Amino acid sequence: MNDPLNFYGVTLQSRLLVGTSQYPSPAILADALAASKTEVVTVSLRREAGGSRAGEGFWGLIRETGLRVLPNTAGCRTVKEAVTTAHMARELFATKWIKLEVIGDDDLLAPDPFGLVEAARILCDEGFEVFPYMTEDLLLADRLVEAGCRVLMPWAAPIGSGRGLNNVFGLRALRARYPDIPLVIDAGLGAPSQASQAFELGFDAVLLNTAIAKAGDPVAMARAFALACEAGRTAYKALTIEPRDMAEPSTPVLGRAFT
């Protein structure tokens, strides 16, 4: 399907972004990435020590995939931590891309909106191309766009929860507010059907980790999500019918025999 996605001037064919943590083994991670047909993987500098011997195997595997890396600031809870981690990522991966996380709540792993906006403004001013992990809050989206973000990454539900799209109304409102900015559902998806629903709402991409990595068969699940993303996007572009309160016959009455 020739329906490219554009992030900060970079054209991608796949609309599925995949995380790289929690997989049973490096071999399964590599196979799952291949099955997903992704072109972008996220990696956390706080999970693996980039310069240490312990992290060499992981970084080697990521390099061998040839996929574009979207470093993230996962685990950062202050603006200073997030900005410092972003600087490390830019040096290590030679990329201006950064998935910005500033966590404000330990139970839900919800973003700190105030710290997120502050960090986004600093990094955008320094030339980073920021992908902010956020809630579906419209005012937060406004502030992030004002700060310079040209991609928004609202959650569907708390990280790793698998609950799907908790607030469809809020996500629809965000899509309507920003029709021309790429919107990526990040966090909370647990099943391929939920990813398809996100695309049917008009979202441009989804980012997954736990739903694939912790599945009974991560490789098969990666393939299933790839198919669901394509199906949902195709359905959105084909224009689904509007829901009705009453039935509408699909078989014409004209010409039917009456007794």
Tab-separated table of C-alpha atoms in Angstrom:
chain	number	residue	atom	x	y	z
A	1	MET	CA	0.000	0.000	0.000
A	2	ASN	CA	1.551	3.260	-1.176
A	3	ASP	CA	0.491	5.501	1.693
A	4	PRO	CA	3.658	7.010	3.150
A	5	LEU	CA	4.002	8.594	6.567
A	6	ASN	CA	6.112	11.698	7.184
A	7	PHE	CA	7.923	12.590	10.405
A	8	TYR	CA	9.968	15.804	10.305
A	9	GLY	CA	10.641	15.383	6.579
A	10	VAL	CA	11.453	11.649	6.786
A	11	THR	CA	9.193	9.455	4.667
A	12	LEU	CA	8.236	6.016	5.965
A	13	GLN	CA	6.134	3.257	4.455
A	14	SER	CA	5.342	1.436	7.717
A	15	ARG	CA	2.975	3.018	10.240
A	16	LEU	CA	3.976	0.686	13.053
A	17	LEU	CA	6.742	1.752	15.445
A	18	VAL	CA	8.103	-0.944	17.742
A	19	GLY	CA	9.837	-0.876	21.121
A	20	THR	CA	12.793	-3.118	21.919
A	21	SER	CA	12.505	-4.025	25.623
A	22	GLN	CA	11.163	-7.078	27.505
A	23	TYR	CA	11.590	-9.630	24.709
A	24	PRO	CA	12.418	-13.217	25.749
A	25	SER	CA	15.683	-13.208	23.780
A	26	PRO	CA	17.643	-11.096	21.275
A	27	ALA	CA	16.801	-13.607	18.531
A	28	ILE	CA	13.063	-13.259	19.166
A	29	LEU	CA	13.422	-9.466	19.185
A	30	ALA	CA	15.133	-9.561	15.788
A	31	ASP	CA	12.507	-11.907	14.332
A	32	ALA	CA	9.641	-9.835	15.734
A	33	LEU	CA	11.036	-6.634	14.246
A	34	ALA	CA	11.287	-8.326	10.864
A	35	ALA	CA	7.738	-9.701	11.124
A	36	SER	CA	6.342	-6.277	12.072
A	37	LYS	CA	7.784	-4.666	8.916
A	38	THR	CA	8.581	-1.639	11.038
A	39	GLU	CA	11.071	0.983	9.913
A	40	VAL	CA	11.476	2.664	13.317
A	41	VAL	CA	12.469	1.181	16.675
A	42	THR	CA	12.537	2.922	20.026
A	43	VAL	CA	15.374	2.359	22.464
A	44	SER	CA	15.940	3.598	25.997
A	45	LEU	CA	19.349	4.842	27.060
A	46	ARG	CA	18.422	4.258	30.701
A	47	ARG	CA	17.692	0.557	30.161
A	48	GLU	CA	21.003	-0.326	28.538
A	49	ALA	CA	24.357	1.331	29.240
A	50	GLY	CA	25.419	2.390	25.783
A	51	GLY	CA	29.104	2.539	26.537
A	52	SER	CA	29.371	-0.527	28.771
A	53	ARG	CA	30.212	-4.085	27.802
A	54	ALA	CA	26.804	-5.223	29.100
A	55	GLY	CA	25.033	-3.183	26.443
A	56	GLU	CA	27.256	-3.976	23.483
A	57	GLY	CA	25.230	-6.984	22.323
A	58	PHE	CA	21.970	-5.072	22.389
A	59	TRP	CA	23.329	-2.074	20.493
A	60	GLY	CA	24.970	-4.396	17.995
A	61	LEU	CA	21.671	-6.100	17.302
A	62	ILE	CA	19.904	-2.773	16.807
A	63	ARG	CA	22.580	-1.595	14.385
A	64	GLU	CA	22.350	-4.837	12.421
A	65	THR	CA	18.627	-4.358	11.784
A	66	GLY	CA	19.367	-1.221	9.758
A	67	LEU	CA	16.198	0.362	11.163
A	68	ARG	CA	15.861	4.019	12.073
A	69	VAL	CA	16.288	4.563	15.813
A	70	LEU	CA	13.970	6.758	17.848
A	71	PRO	CA	15.766	7.120	21.212
A	72	ASN	CA	13.546	7.792	24.199
A	73	THR	CA	13.921	9.314	27.624
A	74	ALA	CA	11.982	6.530	29.381
A	75	GLY	CA	12.334	6.615	33.155
A	76	CYS	CA	13.139	10.317	33.343
A	77	ARG	CA	11.180	12.184	35.986
A	78	THR	CA	12.650	15.666	35.766
A	79	VAL	CA	13.289	18.137	32.982
A	80	LYS	CA	17.022	18.013	33.657
A	81	GLU	CA	17.111	14.207	33.395
A	82	ALA	CA	15.152	14.213	30.153
A	83	VAL	CA	17.231	16.934	28.493
A	84	THR	CA	20.513	15.321	29.544
A	85	THR	CA	19.356	11.933	28.223
A	86	ALA	CA	18.331	13.520	24.942
A	87	HIS	CA	21.805	15.030	24.554
A	88	MET	CA	23.353	11.599	25.152
A	89	ALA	CA	21.037	10.048	22.577
A	90	ARG	CA	21.908	12.623	19.946
A	91	GLU	CA	25.608	11.928	20.442
A	92	LEU	CA	25.236	8.143	20.510
A	93	PHE	CA	22.845	7.719	17.579
A	94	ALA	CA	23.664	10.831	15.529
A	95	THR	CA	19.970	11.718	15.286
A	96	LYS	CA	17.890	14.769	16.092
A	97	TRP	CA	14.885	12.566	16.841
A	98	ILE	CA	13.921	12.057	20.472
A	99	LYS	CA	10.845	10.482	22.028
A	100	LEU	CA	10.387	12.699	25.041
A	101	GLU	CA	9.061	11.209	28.276
A	102	VAL	CA	8.879	13.083	31.568
A	103	ILE	CA	7.018	10.821	33.980
A	104	GLY	CA	4.956	12.458	36.711
A	105	ASP	CA	3.121	9.546	38.337
A	106	ASP	CA	4.571	6.216	39.429
A	107	ASP	CA	1.302	4.259	39.438
A	108	LEU	CA	0.027	5.167	35.979
A	109	LEU	CA	3.353	6.272	34.459
A	110	ALA	CA	1.461	9.321	33.268
A	111	PRO	CA	3.460	12.202	31.824
A	112	ASP	CA	4.108	15.330	33.862
A	113	PRO	CA	2.503	17.944	31.572
A	114	PHE	CA	4.417	20.880	33.025
A	115	GLY	CA	7.815	19.217	32.834
A	116	LEU	CA	7.006	17.806	29.400
A	117	VAL	CA	6.263	21.225	27.914
A	118	GLU	CA	9.349	22.769	29.509
A	119	ALA	CA	11.642	19.993	28.277
A	120	ALA	CA	10.047	20.059	24.812
A	121	ARG	CA	10.640	23.797	24.521
A	122	ILE	CA	14.298	23.450	25.524
A	123	LEU	CA	14.952	20.591	23.115
A	124	CYS	CA	13.092	22.147	20.184
A	125	ASP	CA	15.084	25.350	20.681
A	126	GLU	CA	18.259	23.236	20.567
A	127	GLY	CA	17.317	21.705	17.220
A	128	PHE	CA	15.855	18.385	18.368
A	129	GLU	CA	12.884	16.885	16.550
A	130	VAL	CA	10.674	15.960	19.466
A	131	PHE	CA	8.091	13.166	19.714
A	132	PRO	CA	6.359	13.919	23.049
A	133	TYR	CA	4.639	11.145	25.020
A	134	MET	CA	1.489	12.836	26.321
A	135	THR	CA	-2.099	12.333	27.385
A	136	GLU	CA	-4.957	13.218	25.033
A	137	ASP	CA	-5.370	16.637	26.701
A	138	LEU	CA	-6.046	19.361	24.119
A	139	LEU	CA	-4.436	22.180	26.102
A	140	LEU	CA	-1.286	20.105	26.565
A	141	ALA	CA	-1.243	19.461	22.823
A	142	ASP	CA	-1.547	23.201	22.171
A	143	ARG	CA	1.417	23.974	24.424
A	144	LEU	CA	3.574	21.266	22.848
A	145	VAL	CA	2.857	22.522	19.344
A	146	GLU	CA	3.613	26.076	20.472
A	147	ALA	CA	6.923	24.751	21.873
A	148	GLY	CA	7.868	23.436	18.431
A	149	CYS	CA	6.699	19.791	18.348
A	150	ARG	CA	5.549	18.659	14.899
A	151	VAL	CA	4.482	15.187	16.013
A	152	LEU	CA	2.272	14.312	18.989
A	153	MET	CA	2.153	10.927	20.736
A	154	PRO	CA	-0.925	10.609	22.965
A	155	TRP	CA	-1.443	7.484	25.030
A	156	ALA	CA	-4.408	5.194	24.544
A	157	ALA	CA	-4.136	3.982	28.154
A	158	PRO	CA	-1.369	3.633	30.754
A	159	ILE	CA	1.882	2.063	29.568
A	160	GLY	CA	1.733	-1.720	29.420
A	161	SER	CA	-1.924	-1.888	30.508
A	162	GLY	CA	-3.294	-3.315	27.262
A	163	ARG	CA	-6.612	-1.550	27.895
A	164	GLY	CA	-6.941	-0.078	24.430
A	165	LEU	CA	-8.465	3.312	23.639
A	166	ASN	CA	-9.716	4.492	27.047
A	167	ASN	CA	-10.968	7.889	25.876
A	168	VAL	CA	-12.221	7.692	22.306
A	169	PHE	CA	-13.958	11.073	22.611
A	170	GLY	CA	-10.736	12.779	23.690
A	171	LEU	CA	-8.722	11.140	20.935
A	172	ARG	CA	-11.296	12.143	18.315
A	173	ALA	CA	-11.142	15.713	19.592
A	174	LEU	CA	-7.356	15.727	19.350
A	175	ARG	CA	-7.498	14.428	15.785
A	176	ALA	CA	-10.022	17.133	14.869
A	177	ARG	CA	-7.921	19.864	16.523
A	178	TYR	CA	-4.766	18.879	14.633
A	179	PRO	CA	-5.716	17.417	11.258
A	180	ASP	CA	-2.315	18.168	9.710
A	181	ILE	CA	0.042	17.035	12.490
A	182	PRO	CA	1.065	13.360	12.647
A	183	LEU	CA	-0.563	11.726	15.663
A	184	VAL	CA	0.874	8.477	17.013
A	185	ILE	CA	-0.932	6.340	19.584
A	186	ASP	CA	1.745	5.516	22.138
A	187	ALA	CA	1.084	3.169	25.061
A	188	GLY	CA	-1.859	1.103	26.235
A	189	LEU	CA	-2.670	-1.022	23.188
A	190	GLY	CA	-2.936	-4.735	23.875
A	191	ALA	CA	-4.539	-6.323	20.808
A	192	PRO	CA	-4.333	-5.865	17.033
A	193	SER	CA	-8.026	-4.914	16.939
A	194	GLN	CA	-7.233	-1.912	19.144
A	195	ALA	CA	-4.518	-0.773	16.754
A	196	SER	CA	-6.958	-1.072	13.870
A	197	GLN	CA	-9.459	1.051	15.808
A	198	ALA	CA	-6.835	3.766	16.288
A	199	PHE	CA	-6.276	3.950	12.549
A	200	GLU	CA	-10.014	3.972	11.862
A	201	LEU	CA	-10.188	7.081	14.065
A	202	GLY	CA	-7.672	8.730	11.741
A	203	PHE	CA	-4.465	8.347	13.727
A	204	ASP	CA	-1.330	8.161	11.627
A	205	ALA	CA	0.701	5.490	13.412
A	206	VAL	CA	0.948	3.391	16.553
A	207	LEU	CA	3.889	2.573	18.798
A	208	LEU	CA	3.930	-0.820	20.537
A	209	ASN	CA	6.204	-2.683	22.909
A	210	THR	CA	4.584	-4.723	25.676
A	211	ALA	CA	1.746	-6.058	23.497
A	212	ILE	CA	4.299	-7.725	21.219
A	213	ALA	CA	7.181	-8.483	23.584
A	214	LYS	CA	5.046	-10.202	26.229
A	215	ALA	CA	2.725	-12.079	23.874
A	216	GLY	CA	2.807	-15.865	23.916
A	217	ASP	CA	4.379	-15.722	20.450
A	218	PRO	CA	5.961	-12.287	19.929
A	219	VAL	CA	6.838	-12.934	16.291
A	220	ALA	CA	3.301	-13.979	15.356
A	221	MET	CA	1.881	-11.059	17.320
A	222	ALA	CA	4.170	-8.614	15.531
A	223	ARG	CA	2.870	-9.950	12.225
A	224	ALA	CA	-0.721	-9.634	13.450
A	225	PHE	CA	-0.214	-6.003	14.452
A	226	ALA	CA	1.334	-5.223	11.068
A	227	LEU	CA	-1.746	-6.607	9.325
A	228	ALA	CA	-4.100	-4.772	11.700
A	229	CYS	CA	-2.369	-1.451	11.064
A	230	GLU	CA	-2.713	-1.893	7.324
A	231	ALA	CA	-6.356	-2.941	7.635
A	232	GLY	CA	-7.269	-0.013	9.883
A	233	ARG	CA	-5.545	2.550	7.711
A	234	THR	CA	-7.120	1.119	4.557
A	235	ALA	CA	-10.567	1.209	6.191
A	236	TYR	CA	-10.070	4.843	7.243
A	237	LYS	CA	-9.137	5.909	3.733
A	238	ALA	CA	-12.020	3.915	2.263
A	239	LEU	CA	-14.474	5.876	4.465
A	240	THR	CA	-16.427	3.643	6.810
A	241	ILE	CA	-20.214	4.040	6.944
A	242	GLU	CA	-21.778	6.226	9.605
A	243	PRO	CA	-23.483	4.368	12.473
A	244	ARG	CA	-27.296	4.429	12.521
A	245	ASP	CA	-29.895	3.995	15.243
A	246	MET	CA	-32.269	2.085	12.968
A	247	ALA	CA	-31.822	-0.773	10.537
A	248	GLU	CA	-31.326	-0.160	6.829
A	249	PRO	CA	-31.993	-3.140	4.533
A	250	SER	CA	-29.024	-4.285	2.506
A	251	THR	CA	-31.209	-6.303	0.137
A	252	PRO	CA	-33.404	-4.211	-2.204
A	253	VAL	CA	-37.154	-4.782	-2.019
A	254	LEU	CA	-37.750	-3.930	-5.683
A	255	GLY	CA	-38.599	-7.020	-7.663
A	256	ARG	CA	-39.286	-9.260	-4.668
A	257	ALA	CA	-42.201	-11.637	-5.024
A	258	PHE	CA	-45.198	-10.952	-2.756
A	259	THR	CA	-47.955	-13.357	-1.747
